[in-house]
Short mmCIF file of C-alpha atoms in Angstrom, two decimals:
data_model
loop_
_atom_site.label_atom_id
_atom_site.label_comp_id
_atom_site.label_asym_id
_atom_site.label_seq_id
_atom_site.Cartn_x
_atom_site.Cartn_y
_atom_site.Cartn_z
CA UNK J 508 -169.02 55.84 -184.35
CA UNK J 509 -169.64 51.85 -185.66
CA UNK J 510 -170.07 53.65 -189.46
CA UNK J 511 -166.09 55.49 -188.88
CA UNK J 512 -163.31 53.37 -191.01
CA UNK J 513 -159.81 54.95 -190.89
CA UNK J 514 -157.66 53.69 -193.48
CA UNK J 515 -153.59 54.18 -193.69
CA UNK J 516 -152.31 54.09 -196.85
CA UNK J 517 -148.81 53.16 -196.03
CA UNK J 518 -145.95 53.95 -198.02
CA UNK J 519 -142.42 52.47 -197.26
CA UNK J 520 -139.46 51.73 -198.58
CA UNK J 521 -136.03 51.79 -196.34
CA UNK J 522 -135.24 55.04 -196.16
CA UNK J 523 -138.59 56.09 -194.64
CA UNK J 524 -139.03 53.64 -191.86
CA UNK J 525 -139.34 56.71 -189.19
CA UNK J 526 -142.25 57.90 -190.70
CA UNK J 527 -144.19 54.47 -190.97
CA UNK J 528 -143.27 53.76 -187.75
CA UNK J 529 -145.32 56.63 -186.94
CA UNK J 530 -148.20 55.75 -188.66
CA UNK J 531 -148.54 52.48 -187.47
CA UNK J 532 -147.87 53.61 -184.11
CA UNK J 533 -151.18 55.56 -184.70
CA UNK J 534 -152.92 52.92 -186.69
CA UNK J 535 -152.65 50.80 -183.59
CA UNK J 536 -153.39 53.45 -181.41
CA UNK J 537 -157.18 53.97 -183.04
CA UNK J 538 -157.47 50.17 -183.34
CA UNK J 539 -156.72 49.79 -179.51
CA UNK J 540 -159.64 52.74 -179.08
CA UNK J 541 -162.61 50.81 -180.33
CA UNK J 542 -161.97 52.58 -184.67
CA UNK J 543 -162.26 50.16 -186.96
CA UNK J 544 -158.98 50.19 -189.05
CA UNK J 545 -157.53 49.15 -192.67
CA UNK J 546 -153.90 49.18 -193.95
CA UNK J 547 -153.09 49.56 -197.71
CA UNK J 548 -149.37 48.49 -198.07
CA UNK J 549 -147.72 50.80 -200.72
CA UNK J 550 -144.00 50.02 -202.28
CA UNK J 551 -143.31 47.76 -199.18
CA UNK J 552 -144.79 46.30 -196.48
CA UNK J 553 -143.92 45.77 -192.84
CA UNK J 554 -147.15 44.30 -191.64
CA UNK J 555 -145.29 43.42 -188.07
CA UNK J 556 -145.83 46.91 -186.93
CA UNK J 557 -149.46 46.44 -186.84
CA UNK J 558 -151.96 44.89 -184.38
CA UNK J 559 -153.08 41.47 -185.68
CA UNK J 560 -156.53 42.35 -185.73
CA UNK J 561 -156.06 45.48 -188.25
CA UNK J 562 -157.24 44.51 -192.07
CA UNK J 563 -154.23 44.96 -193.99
CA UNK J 564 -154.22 44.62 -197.89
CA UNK J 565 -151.21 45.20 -200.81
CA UNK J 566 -152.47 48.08 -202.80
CA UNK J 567 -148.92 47.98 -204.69
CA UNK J 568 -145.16 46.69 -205.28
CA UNK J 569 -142.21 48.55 -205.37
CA UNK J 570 -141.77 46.70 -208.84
CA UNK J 571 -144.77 48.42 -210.23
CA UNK J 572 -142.17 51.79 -211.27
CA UNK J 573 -139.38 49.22 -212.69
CA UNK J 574 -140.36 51.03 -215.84
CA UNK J 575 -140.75 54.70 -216.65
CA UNK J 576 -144.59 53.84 -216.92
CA UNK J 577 -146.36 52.26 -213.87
CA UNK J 578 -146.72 48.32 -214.98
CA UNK J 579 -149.01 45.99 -213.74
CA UNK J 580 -147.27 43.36 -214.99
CA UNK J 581 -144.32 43.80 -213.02
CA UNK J 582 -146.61 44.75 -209.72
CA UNK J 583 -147.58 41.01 -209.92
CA UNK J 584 -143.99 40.20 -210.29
CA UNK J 585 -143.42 42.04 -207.07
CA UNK J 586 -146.12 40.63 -205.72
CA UNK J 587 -144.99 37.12 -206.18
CA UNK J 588 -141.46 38.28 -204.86
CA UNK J 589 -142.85 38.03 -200.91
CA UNK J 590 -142.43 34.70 -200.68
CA UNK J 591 -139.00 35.65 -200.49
CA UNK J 592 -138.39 36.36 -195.84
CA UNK J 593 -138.28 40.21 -195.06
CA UNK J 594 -134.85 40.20 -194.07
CA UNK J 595 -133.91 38.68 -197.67
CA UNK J 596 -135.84 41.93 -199.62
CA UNK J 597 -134.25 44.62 -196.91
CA UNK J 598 -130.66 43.04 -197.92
CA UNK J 599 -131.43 43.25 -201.52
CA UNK J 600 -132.34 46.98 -200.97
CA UNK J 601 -129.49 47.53 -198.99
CA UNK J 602 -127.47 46.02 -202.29
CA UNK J 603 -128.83 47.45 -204.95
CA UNK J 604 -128.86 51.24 -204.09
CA UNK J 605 -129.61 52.09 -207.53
CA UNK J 606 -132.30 49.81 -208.50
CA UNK J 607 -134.65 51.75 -205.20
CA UNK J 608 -133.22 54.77 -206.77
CA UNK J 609 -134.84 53.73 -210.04
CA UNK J 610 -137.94 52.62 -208.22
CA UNK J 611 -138.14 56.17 -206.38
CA UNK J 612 -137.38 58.23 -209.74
CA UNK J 613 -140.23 56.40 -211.82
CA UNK J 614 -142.52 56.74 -208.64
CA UNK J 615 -142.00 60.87 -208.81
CA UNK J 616 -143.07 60.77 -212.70
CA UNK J 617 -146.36 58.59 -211.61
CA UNK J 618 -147.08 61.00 -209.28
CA UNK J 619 -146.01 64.33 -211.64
CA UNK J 620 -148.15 62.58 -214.53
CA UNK J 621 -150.56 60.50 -212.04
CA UNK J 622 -150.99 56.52 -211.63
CA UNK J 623 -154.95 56.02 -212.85
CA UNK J 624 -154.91 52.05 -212.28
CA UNK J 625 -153.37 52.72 -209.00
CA UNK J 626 -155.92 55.70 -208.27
CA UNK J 627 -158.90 53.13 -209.07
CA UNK J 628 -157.67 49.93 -206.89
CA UNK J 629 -157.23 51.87 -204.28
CA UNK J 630 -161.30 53.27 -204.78
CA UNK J 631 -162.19 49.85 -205.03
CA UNK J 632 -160.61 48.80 -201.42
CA UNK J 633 -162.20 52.31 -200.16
CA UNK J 634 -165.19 50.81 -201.36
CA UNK J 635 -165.08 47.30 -200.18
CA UNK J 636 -163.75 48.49 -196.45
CA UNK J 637 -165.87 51.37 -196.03
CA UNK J 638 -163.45 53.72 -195.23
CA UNK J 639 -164.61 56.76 -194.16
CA UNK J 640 -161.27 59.03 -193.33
CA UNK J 641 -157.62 57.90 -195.11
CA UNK J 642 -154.10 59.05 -193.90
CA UNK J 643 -151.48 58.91 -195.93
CA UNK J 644 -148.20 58.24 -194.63
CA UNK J 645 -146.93 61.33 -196.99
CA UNK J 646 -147.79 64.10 -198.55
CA UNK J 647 -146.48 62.98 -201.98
CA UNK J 648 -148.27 59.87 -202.22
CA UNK J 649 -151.89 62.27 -201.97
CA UNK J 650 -152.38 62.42 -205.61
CA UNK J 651 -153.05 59.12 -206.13
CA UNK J 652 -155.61 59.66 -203.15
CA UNK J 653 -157.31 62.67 -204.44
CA UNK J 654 -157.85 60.76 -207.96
CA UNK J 655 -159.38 58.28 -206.03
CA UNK J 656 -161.66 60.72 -204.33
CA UNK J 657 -162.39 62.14 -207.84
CA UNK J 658 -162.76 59.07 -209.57
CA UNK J 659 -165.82 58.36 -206.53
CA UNK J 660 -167.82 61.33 -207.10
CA UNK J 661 -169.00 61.47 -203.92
CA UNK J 662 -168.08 62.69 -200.42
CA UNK J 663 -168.72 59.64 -198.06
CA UNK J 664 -164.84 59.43 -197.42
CA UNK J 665 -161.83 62.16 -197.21
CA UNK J 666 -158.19 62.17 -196.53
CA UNK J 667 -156.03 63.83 -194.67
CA UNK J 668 -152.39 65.59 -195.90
CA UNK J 669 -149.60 64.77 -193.64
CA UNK J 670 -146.26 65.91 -194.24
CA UNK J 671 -142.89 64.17 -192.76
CA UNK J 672 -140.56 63.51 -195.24
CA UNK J 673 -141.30 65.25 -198.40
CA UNK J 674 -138.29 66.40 -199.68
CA UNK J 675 -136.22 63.27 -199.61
CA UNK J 676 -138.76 62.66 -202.71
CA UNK J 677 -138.16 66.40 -204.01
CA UNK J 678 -134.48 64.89 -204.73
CA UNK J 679 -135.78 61.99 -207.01
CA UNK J 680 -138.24 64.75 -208.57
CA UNK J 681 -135.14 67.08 -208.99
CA UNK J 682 -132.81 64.37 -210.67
CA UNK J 683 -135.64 63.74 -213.26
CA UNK J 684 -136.08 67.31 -213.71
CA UNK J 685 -139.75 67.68 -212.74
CA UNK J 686 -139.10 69.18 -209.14
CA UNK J 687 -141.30 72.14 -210.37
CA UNK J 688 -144.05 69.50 -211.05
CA UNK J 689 -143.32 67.95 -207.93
CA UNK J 690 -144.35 70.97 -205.35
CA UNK J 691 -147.29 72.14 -207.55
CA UNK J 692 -149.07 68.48 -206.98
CA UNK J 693 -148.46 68.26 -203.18
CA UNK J 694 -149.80 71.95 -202.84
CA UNK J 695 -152.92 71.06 -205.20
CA UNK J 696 -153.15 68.15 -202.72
CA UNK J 697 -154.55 69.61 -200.02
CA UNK J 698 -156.96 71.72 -201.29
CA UNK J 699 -158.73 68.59 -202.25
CA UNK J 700 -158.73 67.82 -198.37
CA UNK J 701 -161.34 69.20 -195.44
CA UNK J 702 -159.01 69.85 -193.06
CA UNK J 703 -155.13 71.80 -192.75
CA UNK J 704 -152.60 69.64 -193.49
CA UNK J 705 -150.40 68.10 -191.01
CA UNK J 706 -146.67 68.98 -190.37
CA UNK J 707 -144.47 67.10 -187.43
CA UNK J 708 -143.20 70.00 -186.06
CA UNK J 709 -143.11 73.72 -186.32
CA UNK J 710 -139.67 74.32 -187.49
CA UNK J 711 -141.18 71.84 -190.97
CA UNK J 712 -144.12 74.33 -191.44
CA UNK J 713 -141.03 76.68 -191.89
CA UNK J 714 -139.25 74.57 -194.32
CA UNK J 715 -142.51 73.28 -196.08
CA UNK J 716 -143.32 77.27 -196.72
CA UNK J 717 -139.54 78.46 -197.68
CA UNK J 718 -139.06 75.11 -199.91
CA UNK J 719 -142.30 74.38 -201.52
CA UNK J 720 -143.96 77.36 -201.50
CA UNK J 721 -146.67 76.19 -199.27
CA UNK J 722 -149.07 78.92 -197.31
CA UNK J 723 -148.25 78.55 -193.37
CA UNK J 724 -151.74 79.30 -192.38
CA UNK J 725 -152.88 75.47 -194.53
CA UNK J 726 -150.42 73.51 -192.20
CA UNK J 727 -150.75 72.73 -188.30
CA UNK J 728 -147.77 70.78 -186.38
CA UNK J 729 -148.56 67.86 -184.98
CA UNK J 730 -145.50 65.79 -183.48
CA UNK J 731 -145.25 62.30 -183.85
CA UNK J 732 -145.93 59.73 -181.17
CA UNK J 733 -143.35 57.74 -179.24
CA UNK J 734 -143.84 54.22 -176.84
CA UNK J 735 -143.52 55.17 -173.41
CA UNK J 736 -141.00 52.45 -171.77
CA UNK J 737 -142.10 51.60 -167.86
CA UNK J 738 -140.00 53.59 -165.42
CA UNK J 739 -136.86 51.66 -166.26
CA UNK J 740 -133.40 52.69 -164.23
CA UNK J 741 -130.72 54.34 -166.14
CA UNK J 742 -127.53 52.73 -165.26
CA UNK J 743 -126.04 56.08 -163.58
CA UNK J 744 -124.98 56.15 -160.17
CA UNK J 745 -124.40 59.44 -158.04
CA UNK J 746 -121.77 59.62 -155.48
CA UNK J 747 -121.83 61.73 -152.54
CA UNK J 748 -119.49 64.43 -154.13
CA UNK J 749 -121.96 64.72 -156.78
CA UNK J 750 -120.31 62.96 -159.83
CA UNK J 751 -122.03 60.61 -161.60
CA UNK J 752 -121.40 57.63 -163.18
CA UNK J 753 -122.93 55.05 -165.35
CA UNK J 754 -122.62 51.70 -163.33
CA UNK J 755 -122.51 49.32 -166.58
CA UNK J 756 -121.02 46.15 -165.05
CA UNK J 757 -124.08 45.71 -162.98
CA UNK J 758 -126.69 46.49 -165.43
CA UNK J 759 -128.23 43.52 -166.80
CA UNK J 760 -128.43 45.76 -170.25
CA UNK J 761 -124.76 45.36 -170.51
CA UNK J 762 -125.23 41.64 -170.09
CA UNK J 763 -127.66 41.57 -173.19
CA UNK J 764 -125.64 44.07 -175.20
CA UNK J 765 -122.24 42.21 -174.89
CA UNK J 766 -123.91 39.59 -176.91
CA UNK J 767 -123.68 41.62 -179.98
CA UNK J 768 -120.83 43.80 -179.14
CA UNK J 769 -118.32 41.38 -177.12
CA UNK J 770 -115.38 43.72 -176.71
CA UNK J 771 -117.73 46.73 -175.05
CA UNK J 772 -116.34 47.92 -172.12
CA UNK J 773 -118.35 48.58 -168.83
CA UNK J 774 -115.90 51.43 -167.53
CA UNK J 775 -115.68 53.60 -170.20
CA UNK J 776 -118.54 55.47 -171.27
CA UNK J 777 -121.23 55.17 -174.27
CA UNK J 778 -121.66 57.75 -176.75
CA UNK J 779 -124.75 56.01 -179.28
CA UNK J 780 -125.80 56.75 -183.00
CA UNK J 781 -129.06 55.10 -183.70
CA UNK J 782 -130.58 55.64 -187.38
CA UNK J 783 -129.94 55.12 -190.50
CA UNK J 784 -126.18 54.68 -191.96
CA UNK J 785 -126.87 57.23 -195.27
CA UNK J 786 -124.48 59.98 -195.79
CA UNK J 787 -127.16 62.70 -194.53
CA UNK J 788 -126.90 61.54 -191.19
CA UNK J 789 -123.68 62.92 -190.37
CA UNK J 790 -122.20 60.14 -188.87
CA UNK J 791 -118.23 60.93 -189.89
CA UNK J 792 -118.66 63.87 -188.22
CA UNK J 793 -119.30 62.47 -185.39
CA UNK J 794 -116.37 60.61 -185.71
CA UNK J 795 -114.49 63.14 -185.91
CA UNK J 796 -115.78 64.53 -182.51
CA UNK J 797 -114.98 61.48 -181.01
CA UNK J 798 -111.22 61.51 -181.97
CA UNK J 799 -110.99 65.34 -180.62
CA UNK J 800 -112.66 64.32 -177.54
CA UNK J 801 -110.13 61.38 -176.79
CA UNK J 802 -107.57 63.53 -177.59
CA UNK J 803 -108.74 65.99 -174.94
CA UNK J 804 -107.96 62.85 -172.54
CA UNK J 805 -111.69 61.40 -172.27
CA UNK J 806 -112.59 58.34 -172.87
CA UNK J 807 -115.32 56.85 -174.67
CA UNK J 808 -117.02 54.41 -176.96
CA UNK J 809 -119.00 54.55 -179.68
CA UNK J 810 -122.12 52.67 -181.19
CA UNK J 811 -122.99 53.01 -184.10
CA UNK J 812 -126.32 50.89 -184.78
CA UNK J 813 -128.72 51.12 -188.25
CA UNK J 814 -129.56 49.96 -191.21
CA UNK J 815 -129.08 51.64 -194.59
CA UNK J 816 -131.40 52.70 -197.33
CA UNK J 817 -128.66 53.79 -199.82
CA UNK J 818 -126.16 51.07 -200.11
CA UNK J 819 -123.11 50.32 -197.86
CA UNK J 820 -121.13 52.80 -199.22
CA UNK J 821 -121.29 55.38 -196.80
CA UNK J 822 -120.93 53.00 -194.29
CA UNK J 823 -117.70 51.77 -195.49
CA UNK J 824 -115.97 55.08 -195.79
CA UNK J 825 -117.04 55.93 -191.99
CA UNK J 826 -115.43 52.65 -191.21
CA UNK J 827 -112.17 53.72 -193.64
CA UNK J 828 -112.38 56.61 -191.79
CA UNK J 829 -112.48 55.40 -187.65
CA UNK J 830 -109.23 53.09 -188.98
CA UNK J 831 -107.73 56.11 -190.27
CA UNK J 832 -108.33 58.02 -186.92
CA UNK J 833 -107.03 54.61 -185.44
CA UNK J 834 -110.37 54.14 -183.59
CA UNK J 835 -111.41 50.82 -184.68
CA UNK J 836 -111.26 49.63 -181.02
CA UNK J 837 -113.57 52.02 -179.62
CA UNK J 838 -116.18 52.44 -182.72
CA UNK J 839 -119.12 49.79 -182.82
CA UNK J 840 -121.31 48.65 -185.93
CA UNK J 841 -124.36 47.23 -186.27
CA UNK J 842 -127.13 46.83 -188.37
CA UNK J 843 -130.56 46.32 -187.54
CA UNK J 844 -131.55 45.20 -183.64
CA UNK J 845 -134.22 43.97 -181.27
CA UNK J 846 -136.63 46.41 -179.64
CA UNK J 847 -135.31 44.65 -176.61
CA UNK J 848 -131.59 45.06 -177.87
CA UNK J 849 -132.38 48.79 -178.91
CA UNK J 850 -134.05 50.12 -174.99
CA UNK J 851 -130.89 48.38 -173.61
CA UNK J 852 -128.23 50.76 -175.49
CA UNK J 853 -130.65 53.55 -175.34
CA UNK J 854 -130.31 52.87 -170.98
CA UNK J 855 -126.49 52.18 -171.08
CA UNK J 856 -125.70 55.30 -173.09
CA UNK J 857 -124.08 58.30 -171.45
CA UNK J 858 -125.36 60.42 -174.50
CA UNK J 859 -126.97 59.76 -177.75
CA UNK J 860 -126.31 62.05 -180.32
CA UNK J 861 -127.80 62.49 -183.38
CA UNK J 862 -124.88 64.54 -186.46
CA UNK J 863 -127.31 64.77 -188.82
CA UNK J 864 -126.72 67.37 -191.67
CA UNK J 865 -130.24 66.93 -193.21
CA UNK J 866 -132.82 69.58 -191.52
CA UNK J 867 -134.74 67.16 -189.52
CA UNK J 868 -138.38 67.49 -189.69
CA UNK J 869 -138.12 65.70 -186.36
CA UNK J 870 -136.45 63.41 -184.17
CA UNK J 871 -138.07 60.38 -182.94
CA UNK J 872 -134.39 58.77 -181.83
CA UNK J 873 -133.98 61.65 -179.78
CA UNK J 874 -137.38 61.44 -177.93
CA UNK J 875 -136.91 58.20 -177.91
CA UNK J 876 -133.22 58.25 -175.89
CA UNK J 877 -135.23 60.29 -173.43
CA UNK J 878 -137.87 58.63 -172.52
CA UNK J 879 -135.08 55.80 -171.03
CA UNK J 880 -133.80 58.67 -169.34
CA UNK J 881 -130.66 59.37 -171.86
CA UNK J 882 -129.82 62.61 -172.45
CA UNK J 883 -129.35 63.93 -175.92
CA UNK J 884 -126.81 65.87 -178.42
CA UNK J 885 -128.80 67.26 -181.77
CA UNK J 886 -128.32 69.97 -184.15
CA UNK J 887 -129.13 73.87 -183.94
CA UNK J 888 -131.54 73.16 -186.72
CA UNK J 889 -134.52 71.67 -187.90
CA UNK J 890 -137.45 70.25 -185.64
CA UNK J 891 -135.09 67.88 -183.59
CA UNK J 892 -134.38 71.07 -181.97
CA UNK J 893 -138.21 71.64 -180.20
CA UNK J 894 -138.35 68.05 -178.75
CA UNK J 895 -135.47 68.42 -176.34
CA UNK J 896 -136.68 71.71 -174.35
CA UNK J 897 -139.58 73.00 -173.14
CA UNK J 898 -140.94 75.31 -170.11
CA UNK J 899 -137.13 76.35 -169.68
CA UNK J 900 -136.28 72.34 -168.94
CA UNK J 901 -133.90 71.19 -171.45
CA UNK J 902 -132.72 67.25 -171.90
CA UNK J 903 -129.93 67.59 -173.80
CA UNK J 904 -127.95 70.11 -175.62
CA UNK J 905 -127.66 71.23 -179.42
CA UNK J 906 -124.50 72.09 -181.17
CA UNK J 907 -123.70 74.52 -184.50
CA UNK J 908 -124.97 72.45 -187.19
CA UNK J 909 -122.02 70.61 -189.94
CA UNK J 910 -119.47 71.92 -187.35
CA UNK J 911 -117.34 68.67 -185.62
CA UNK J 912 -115.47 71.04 -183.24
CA UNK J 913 -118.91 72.41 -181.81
CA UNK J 914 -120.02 68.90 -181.76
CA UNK J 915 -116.84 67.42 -180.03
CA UNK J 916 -116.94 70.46 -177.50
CA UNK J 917 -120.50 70.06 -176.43
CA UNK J 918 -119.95 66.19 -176.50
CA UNK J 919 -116.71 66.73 -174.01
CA UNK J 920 -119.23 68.77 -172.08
CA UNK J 921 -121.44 65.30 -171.48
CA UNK J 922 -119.12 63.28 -170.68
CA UNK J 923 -116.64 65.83 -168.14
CA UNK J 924 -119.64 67.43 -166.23
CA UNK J 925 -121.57 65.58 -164.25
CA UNK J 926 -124.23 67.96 -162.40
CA UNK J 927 -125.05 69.01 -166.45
CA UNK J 928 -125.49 65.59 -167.21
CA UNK J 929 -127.81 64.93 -163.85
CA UNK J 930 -129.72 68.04 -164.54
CA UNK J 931 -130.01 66.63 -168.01
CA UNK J 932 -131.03 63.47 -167.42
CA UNK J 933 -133.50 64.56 -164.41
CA UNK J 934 -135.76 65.99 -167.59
CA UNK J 935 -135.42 63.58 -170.10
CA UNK J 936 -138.82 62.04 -168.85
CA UNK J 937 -140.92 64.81 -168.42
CA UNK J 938 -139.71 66.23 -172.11
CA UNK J 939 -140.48 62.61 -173.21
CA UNK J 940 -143.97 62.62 -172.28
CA UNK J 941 -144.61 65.22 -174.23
CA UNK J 942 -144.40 63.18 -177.64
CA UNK J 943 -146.42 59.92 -176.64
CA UNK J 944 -148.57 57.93 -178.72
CA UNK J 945 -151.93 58.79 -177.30
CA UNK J 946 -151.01 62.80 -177.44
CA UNK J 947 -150.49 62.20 -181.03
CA UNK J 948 -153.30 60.35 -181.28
CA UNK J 949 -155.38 63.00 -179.90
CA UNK J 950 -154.39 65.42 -181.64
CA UNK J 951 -155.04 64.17 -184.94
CA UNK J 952 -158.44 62.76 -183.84
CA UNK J 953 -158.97 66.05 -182.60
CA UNK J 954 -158.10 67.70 -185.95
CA UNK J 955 -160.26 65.34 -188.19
CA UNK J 956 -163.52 65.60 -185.87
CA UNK J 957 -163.48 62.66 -184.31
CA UNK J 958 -163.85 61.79 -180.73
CA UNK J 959 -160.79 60.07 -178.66
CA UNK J 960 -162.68 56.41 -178.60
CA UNK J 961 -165.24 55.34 -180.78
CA UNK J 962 -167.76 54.67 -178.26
CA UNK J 963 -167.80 58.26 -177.45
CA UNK J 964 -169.92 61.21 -178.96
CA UNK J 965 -168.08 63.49 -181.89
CA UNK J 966 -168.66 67.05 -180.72
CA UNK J 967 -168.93 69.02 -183.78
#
């Protein structure tokens, strides 16, 4: 397979980090399997994420939709603006809300109307690489691809259609009233593609069908890909009556967490939100749970740890809110963490939960929580719901979606019995495994025609 190139075309820009985190998850995946592989850098880039080795190239700037009109002139601009350090750009983003909203809204109309220099530089580094097969991160960002591949005249490379995320776009599309527009170009999208589209879980299929009018039988699920951590022991100890407890004081995780969070306590347990801070995730409600379980007489703490794609505002009025609720001793911010930093809370936690009031496509957190043997609390909807069950093993529980009192009951649940939480935890593992990177990686090889290295034969 020396002739196969697979080229990512890579979109990012805050608010989508799960789903690049995906891809490059994958990218490395093929890389570390003999492929040869290319990145084209779209909006953003996070070039950290990928192996060393891996080509990577800038087909665009975020700066390039400043206007209504995409503008080269202000690509190079963007360009230039690099030198700034990565941290310096997220903060900006994080500031300036409305400028990425800008950004996002022009990007919808270049995709509505179509981007024609951007369709052509991106044939050109087709081209040049020799890519053969090119993923996407996202659906929307396919009709810049299939200009590309009608702009070649020729059939030497295709792409694939991979939804995860869609219709956080649809609500730029909607504001500039071309939503319509929107959903006919991502359907037209994949009939200029070999193969079904890809969905992350079944539960999006649903959505994708009911929302954007696309036919069920053109989409197949395939989940995303987690990193496995070694066997790593969760700090929970079990006592011969059979209650369990999470031994903090002598885990060196608590030792590395305190650094951050000083005033963490290693006898009371952890309840963790890990993800964005943007007002779909759900977070006050969470909140809220937390004050009804205290008042039930539990104890507890929680973290809250993310960064934001939409501002701080959101953020703030949580925090206005845990004051209110006089929790500001027990509730925990932070922004963005180590890996290192992020394993560590993910082993320390009693429960992470995951409020989120947006119909998940998926869940990586939660699989994620899981495979450092953390149970999980998610909602009855969306396809965060198919990653914690399976063969009638379950590693965490699901309460009514939007409804705090469901959450703070099922949360109380966590934290007051202990044989649900063992039996719980016990699965986490297994259920983990399920969503590792080589499965994914298999998968999609499998549904593209390739083999699962490229030193083996394609079986066609």
């Amino acid at each position: 397979m020396a002739d196969t190139v697979i080229g990512f075309l890579a979109f990012t820009s805050g608010a989508y980090e799960g789903a690049i985190i995906r891809d490059m998850r994958l990218a490395n995946a093929l890389h570390r399997r003999g492929f040869k592989v290319v990145v084209y850098w779209m909006m953003e880039s996070n070039r950290s994420l990928v192996d060393p080795e891996i080509a990577q190239r800038t087909l665009c700037s975020g700066m390039r939709y400043h206007f209504q009109k995409p503008s080269g002139v202000m690509d190079a601009l963007g360009r230039l603006s690099r030198i700034w350090p990565t941290q310096r750009r997220r903060r900006f983003m994080q500031e300036h809300p409305d400028y990425i909203n800008r950004l996002m809204s022009n990007c919808c109309r270049a995709i509505c109307d179509g981007d024609e220099g951007l369709s052509q530089r991106l044939l050109k580094y087709i081209k040049a690489d020799g890519v053969t097969h090119l993923l996407p991160t996202f659906a929307m960002i396919c009709p810049f691809a299939q200009r590309a591949a009608e702009l070649s005249g020729s059939s030497t490379w295709k792409y694939l259609v991979t939804f995860q995320g869609e219709e956080i776009f649809a609500n730029f599309a909607q504001r500039i009233g071309r939503l319509d527009e929107y959903h006919a170009r991502l359907r037209h999208t994949i009939t200029g593609s070999p193969w079904p589209a890809v969905a992350v879980s079944r539960d999006y299929i649903m959505r994708l069908s009911d929302e954007m009018g696309i036919d069920a039988s053109q989409l197949r699920a395939i989940y995303p890909g987690i990193e496995l951590p070694e066997a790593a022991p969760h700090a929970t100890t079990l006592y011969g009556d059979g209650s369990a407890n999470l031994d903090l004081a002598r885990s060196p995780d608590f030792a590395l967490v305190k650094k951050i969070f000083p005033t963490l306590r290693p006898d009371v347990p952890i309840v963790t939100y890990l993800g964005r801070h943007d007002a779909e995730k759900g977070i006050d409600l969470l909140i809220y749970a937390a004050r009804m379980v205290r008042e039930r007489g539990h104890l507890l703490q929680l973290v809250c740890v993310g960064g934001s794609s939409f501002g701080d505002n959101y953020r703030g009025l949580c925090k206005q809110i845990a004051e209110h609720l006089r929790m500001n001793d027990i509730v925990f911010w932070k922004r963005r963490i180590s890996d290192e930093m992020r394993a560590a809370i993910y082993r320390l936690s009693r429960v992470v939960a995951y409020p989120s009031i947006h119909r998940e496509p998926f869940g990586m957190v939660a699989a994620e929580a899981m495979s450092h043997g953390t149970p999980v609390l998610v909602p009855d909807h969306g396809g965060i719901q198919e990653i914690i069950e399976a063969n009638g093993q379950r590693g965490g529980l699901t309460f009514k979606s939007w409804d705090s009192g469901d959450l703070a009951d099922q949360l109380n649940r966590m934290l007051a019995d202990d044989a649900l939480y063992l039996q719980l935890s016990a699965n986490t593992r297994g259920l983990a495994a399920n969503f590792s990177v080589d499965r994914m990686a298999d998968r999609v090889l499998e549904h593209i025609g390739l083999p699962s290295t490229a030193t083996a034969k394609s079986v066609v």
